[in-house]
Structures are given as structure tokens and as C-alpha cells.
CSV table of N, CA and C and ligand atoms in Angstrom, one decimal:
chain,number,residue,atom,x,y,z
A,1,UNK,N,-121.5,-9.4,-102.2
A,1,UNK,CA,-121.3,-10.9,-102.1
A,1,UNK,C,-120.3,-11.4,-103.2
A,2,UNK,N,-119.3,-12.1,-102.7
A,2,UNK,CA,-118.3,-12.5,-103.7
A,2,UNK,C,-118.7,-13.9,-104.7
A,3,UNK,N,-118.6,-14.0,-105.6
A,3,UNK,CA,-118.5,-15.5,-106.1
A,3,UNK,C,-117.6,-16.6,-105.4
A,4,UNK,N,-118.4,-17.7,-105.2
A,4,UNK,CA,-117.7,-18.5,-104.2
A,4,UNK,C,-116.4,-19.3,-105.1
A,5,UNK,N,-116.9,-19.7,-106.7
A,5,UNK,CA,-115.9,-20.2,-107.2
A,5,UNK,C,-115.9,-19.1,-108.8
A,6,UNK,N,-114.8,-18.5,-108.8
A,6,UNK,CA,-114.5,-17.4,-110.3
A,6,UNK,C,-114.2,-18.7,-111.3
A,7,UNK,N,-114.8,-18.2,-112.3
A,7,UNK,CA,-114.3,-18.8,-113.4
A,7,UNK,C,-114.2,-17.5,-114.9
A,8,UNK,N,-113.5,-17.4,-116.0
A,8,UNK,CA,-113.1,-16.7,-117.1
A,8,UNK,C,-114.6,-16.5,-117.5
A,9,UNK,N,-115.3,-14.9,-117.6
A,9,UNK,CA,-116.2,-15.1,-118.1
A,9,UNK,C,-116.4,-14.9,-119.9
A,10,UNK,N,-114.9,-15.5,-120.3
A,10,UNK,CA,-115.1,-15.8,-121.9
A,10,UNK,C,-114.8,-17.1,-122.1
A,11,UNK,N,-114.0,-18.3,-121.6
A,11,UNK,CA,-114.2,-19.5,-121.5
A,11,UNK,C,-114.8,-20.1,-121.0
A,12,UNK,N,-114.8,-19.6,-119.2
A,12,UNK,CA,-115.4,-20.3,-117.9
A,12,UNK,C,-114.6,-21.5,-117.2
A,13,UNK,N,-113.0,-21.2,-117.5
A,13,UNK,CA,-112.4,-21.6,-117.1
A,13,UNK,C,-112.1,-21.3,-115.6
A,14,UNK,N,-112.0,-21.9,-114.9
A,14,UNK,CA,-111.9,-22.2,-113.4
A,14,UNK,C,-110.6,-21.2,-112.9
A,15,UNK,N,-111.0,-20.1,-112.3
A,15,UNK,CA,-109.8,-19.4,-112.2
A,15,UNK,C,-109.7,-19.2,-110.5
A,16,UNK,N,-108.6,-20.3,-110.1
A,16,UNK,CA,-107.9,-20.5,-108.9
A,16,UNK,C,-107.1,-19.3,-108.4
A,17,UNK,N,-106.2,-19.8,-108.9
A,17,UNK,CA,-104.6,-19.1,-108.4
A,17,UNK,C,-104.5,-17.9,-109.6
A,18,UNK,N,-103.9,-17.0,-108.6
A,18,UNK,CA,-103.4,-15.8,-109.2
A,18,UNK,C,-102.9,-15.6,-110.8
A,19,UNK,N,-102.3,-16.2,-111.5
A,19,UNK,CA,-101.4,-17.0,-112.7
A,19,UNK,C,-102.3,-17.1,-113.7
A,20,UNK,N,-103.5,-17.8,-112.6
A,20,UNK,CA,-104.5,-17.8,-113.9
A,20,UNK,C,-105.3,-16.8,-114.8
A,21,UNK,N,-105.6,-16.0,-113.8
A,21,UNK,CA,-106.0,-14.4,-114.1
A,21,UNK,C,-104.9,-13.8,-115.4
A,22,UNK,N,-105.9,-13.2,-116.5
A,22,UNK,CA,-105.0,-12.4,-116.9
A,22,UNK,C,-104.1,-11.4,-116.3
A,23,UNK,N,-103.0,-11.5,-116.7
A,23,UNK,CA,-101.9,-10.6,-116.0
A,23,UNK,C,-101.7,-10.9,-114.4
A,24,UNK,N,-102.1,-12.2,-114.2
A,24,UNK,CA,-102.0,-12.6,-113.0
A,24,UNK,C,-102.6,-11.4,-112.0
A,25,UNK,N,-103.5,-11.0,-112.4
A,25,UNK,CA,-104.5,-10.0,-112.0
A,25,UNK,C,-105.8,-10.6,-111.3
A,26,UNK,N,-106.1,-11.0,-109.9
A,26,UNK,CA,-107.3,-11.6,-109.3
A,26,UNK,C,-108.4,-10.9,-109.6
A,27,UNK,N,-108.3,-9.4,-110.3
A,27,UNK,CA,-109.6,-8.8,-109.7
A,27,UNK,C,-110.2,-8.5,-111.7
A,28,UNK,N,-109.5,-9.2,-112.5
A,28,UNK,CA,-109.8,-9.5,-113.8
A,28,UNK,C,-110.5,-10.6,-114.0
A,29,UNK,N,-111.7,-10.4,-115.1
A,29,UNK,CA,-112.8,-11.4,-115.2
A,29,UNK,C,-112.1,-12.2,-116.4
A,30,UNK,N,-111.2,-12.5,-116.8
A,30,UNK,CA,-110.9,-13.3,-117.8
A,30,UNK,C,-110.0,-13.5,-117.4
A,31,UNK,N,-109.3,-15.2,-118.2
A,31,UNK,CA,-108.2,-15.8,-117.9
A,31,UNK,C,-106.8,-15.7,-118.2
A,32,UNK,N,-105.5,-16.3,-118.7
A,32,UNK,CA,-104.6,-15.5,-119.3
A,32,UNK,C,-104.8,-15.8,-120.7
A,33,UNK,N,-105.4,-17.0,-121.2
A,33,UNK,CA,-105.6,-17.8,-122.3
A,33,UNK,C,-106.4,-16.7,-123.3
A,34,UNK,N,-107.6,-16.1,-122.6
A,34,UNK,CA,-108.4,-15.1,-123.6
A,34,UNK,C,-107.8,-14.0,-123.5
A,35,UNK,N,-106.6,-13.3,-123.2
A,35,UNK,CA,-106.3,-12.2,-123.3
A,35,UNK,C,-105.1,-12.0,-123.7
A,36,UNK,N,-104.7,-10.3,-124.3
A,36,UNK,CA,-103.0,-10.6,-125.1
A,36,UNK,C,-102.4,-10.2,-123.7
A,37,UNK,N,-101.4,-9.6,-124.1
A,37,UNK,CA,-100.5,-9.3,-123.2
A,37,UNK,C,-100.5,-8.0,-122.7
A,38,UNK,N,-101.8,-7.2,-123.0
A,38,UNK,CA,-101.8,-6.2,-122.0
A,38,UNK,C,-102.7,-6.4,-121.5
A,39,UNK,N,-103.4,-7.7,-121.3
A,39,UNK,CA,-104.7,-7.6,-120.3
A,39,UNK,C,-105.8,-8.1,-121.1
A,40,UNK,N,-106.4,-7.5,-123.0
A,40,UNK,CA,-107.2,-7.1,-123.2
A,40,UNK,C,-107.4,-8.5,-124.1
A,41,UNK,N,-109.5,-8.8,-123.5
A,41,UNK,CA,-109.7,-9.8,-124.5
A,41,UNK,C,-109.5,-10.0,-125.6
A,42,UNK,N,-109.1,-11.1,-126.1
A,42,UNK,CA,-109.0,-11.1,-127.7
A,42,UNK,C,-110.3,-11.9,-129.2
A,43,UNK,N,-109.8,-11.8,-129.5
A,43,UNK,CA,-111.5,-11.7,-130.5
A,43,UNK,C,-112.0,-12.9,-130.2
A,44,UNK,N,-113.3,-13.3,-130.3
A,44,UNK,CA,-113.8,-14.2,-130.4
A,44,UNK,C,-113.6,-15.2,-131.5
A,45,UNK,N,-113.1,-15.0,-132.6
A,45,UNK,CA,-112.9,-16.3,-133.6
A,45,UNK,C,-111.2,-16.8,-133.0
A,46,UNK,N,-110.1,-16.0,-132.2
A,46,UNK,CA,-109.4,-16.6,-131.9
A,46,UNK,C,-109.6,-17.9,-130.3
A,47,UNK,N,-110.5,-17.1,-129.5
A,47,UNK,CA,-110.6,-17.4,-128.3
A,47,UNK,C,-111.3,-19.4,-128.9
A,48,UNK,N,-112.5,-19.2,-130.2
A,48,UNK,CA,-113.1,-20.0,-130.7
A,48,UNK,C,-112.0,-21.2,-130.7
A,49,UNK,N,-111.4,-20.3,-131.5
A,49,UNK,CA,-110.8,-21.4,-132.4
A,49,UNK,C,-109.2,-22.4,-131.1
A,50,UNK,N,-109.1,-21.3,-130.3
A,50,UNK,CA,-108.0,-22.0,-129.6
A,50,UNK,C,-108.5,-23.0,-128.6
A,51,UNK,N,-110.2,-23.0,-128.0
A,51,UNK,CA,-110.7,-23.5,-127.6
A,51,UNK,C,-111.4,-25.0,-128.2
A,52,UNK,N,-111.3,-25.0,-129.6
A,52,UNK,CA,-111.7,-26.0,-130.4
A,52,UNK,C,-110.3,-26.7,-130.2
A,53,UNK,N,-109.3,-26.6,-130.6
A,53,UNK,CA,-108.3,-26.8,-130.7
A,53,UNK,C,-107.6,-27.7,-129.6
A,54,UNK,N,-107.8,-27.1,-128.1
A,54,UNK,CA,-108.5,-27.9,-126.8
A,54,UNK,C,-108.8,-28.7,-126.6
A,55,UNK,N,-110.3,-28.9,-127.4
A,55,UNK,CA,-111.1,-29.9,-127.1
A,55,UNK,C,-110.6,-31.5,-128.4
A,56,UNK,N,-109.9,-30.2,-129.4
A,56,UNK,CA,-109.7,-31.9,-130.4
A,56,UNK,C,-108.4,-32.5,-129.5
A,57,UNK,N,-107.9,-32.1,-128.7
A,57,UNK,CA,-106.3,-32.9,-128.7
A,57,UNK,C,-106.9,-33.5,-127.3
A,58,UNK,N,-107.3,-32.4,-126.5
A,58,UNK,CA,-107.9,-33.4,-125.1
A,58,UNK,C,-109.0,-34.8,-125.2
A,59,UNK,N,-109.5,-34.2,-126.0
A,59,UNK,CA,-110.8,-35.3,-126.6
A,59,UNK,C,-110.8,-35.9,-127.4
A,60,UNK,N,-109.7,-35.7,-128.5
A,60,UNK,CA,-109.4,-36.0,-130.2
A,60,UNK,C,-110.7,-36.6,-130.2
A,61,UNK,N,-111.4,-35.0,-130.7
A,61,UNK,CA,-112.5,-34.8,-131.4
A,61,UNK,C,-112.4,-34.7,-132.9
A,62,UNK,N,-113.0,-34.8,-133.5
A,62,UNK,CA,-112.5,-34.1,-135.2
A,62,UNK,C,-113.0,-33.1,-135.0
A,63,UNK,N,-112.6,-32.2,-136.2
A,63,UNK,CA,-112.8,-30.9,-136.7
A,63,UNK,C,-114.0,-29.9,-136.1
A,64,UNK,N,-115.0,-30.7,-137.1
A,64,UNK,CA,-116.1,-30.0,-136.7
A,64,UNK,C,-116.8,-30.2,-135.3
A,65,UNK,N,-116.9,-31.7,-134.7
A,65,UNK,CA,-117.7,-31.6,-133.3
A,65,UNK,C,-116.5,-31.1,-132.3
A,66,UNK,N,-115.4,-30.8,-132.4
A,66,UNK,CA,-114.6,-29.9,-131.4
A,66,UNK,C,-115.3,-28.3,-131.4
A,67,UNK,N,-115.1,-28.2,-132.9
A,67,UNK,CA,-115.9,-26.8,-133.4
A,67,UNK,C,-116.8,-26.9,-132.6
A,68,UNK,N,-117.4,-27.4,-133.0
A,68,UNK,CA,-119.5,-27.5,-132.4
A,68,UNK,C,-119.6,-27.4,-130.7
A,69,UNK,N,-119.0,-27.9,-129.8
A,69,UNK,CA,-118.5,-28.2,-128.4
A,69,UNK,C,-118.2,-26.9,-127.9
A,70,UNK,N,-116.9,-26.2,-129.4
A,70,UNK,CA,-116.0,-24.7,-128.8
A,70,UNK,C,-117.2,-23.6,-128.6
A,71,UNK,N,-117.8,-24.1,-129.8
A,71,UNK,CA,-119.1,-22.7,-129.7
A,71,UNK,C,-120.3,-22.9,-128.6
A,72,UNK,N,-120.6,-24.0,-128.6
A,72,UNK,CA,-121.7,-24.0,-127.5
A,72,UNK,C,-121.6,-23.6,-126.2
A,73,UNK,N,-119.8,-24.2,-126.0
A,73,UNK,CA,-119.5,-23.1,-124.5
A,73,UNK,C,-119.5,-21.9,-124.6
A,74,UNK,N,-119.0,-21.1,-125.5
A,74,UNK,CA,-118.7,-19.4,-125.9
A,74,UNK,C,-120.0,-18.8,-125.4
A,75,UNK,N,-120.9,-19.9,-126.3
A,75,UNK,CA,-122.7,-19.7,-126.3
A,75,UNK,C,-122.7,-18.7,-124.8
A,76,UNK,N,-122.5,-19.5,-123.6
A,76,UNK,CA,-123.1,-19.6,-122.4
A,76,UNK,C,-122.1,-18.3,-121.5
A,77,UNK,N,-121.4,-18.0,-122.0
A,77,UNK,CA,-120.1,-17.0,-121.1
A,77,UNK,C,-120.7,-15.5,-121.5
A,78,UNK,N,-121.0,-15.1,-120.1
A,78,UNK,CA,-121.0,-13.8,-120.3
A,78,UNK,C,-120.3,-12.9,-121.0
A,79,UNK,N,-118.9,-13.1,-121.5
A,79,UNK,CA,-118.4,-12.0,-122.5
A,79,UNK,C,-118.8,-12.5,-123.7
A,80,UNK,N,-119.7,-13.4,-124.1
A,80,UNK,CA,-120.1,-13.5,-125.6
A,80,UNK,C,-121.7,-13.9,-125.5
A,81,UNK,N,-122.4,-13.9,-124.7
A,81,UNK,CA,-123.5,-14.0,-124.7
A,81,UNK,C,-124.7,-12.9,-125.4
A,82,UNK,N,-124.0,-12.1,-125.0
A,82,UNK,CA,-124.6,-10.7,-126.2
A,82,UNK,C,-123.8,-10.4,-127.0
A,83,UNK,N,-123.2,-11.1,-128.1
A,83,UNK,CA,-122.3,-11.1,-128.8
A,83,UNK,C,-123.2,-10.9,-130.5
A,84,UNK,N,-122.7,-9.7,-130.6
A,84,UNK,CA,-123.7,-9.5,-132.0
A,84,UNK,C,-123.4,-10.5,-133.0
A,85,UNK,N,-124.3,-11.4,-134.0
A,85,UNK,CA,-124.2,-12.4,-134.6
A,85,UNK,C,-123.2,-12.2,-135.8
B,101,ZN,ZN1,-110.6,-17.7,-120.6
């Protein structure tokens, strides 16, 4: 059974069109945003932090409640959900 709608399972970004996939790769579980340039996820304090970063300019959040917002989504994404503390 396929997923009806994919999304990044390290942000949960909504992954449509081909472009969005890392490497513009449809059959990769993450987006191009969480991954370098050969495909491969990149650490969680960068994926955090660029995600915070996101949320303050989209939302001009301050600091910390962008922070607080970046992690609670991380929280919920299967590539960080068993994420040793
Ligand atoms: Zn992503």
C-alpha cells in the first residue's frame, strides 16, 4: 500500500514533485533540505537549527519559541523519533 500523501520523514515536509526529494529521488524518504549532496541525512542539530531558522523569518518568532516549535516537530518524524537523547 502506498502513502497517499509522502512527506520528509525528518521534517515532514510535504514531498510533491520530484525536486523535492532528495536528489530529486521519489523513492527517498527525506527532502532535499535534510540531506547533503550525496543523498545522506544530515545531523540533527543542523536539520534543528535550519528549521528554527524557518520558523523565525516565516513567523518572526524569536529565538527560543522558533527553537521550541523546531524541536517539537523533530519530536514527531520518524527519522528522530528514536533519536538517542
Ligand atoms: Zn526534510
Amino acid at each position: 500500500m502506498k502513502p497517499k500523501c509522502q512527506s520528509c520523514a525528518s521534517c515532514g515536509m510535504p514531498l510533491e514533485k520530484n525536486e523535492d526529494f532528495a536528489l530529486g529521488d521519489p523513492s527517498s524518504s527525506y527532502c532535499r533540505y535534510c540531506t547533503d549532496k550525496s543523498g545522506n541525512l544530515l545531523p540533527y542539530e543542523k536539520i534543528l537549527k535550519a528549521n528554527a531558522d524557518y520558523f523565525k523569518e516565516s513567523q518572526g518568532l524569536t529565538d527560543p519559541a522558533a527553537l521550541k516549535m523546531a524541536t517539537d516537530l523533530l519530536l514527531n518524524q520518524p527519522a528522530w523519533k528514536n533519536r538517542e537523547a
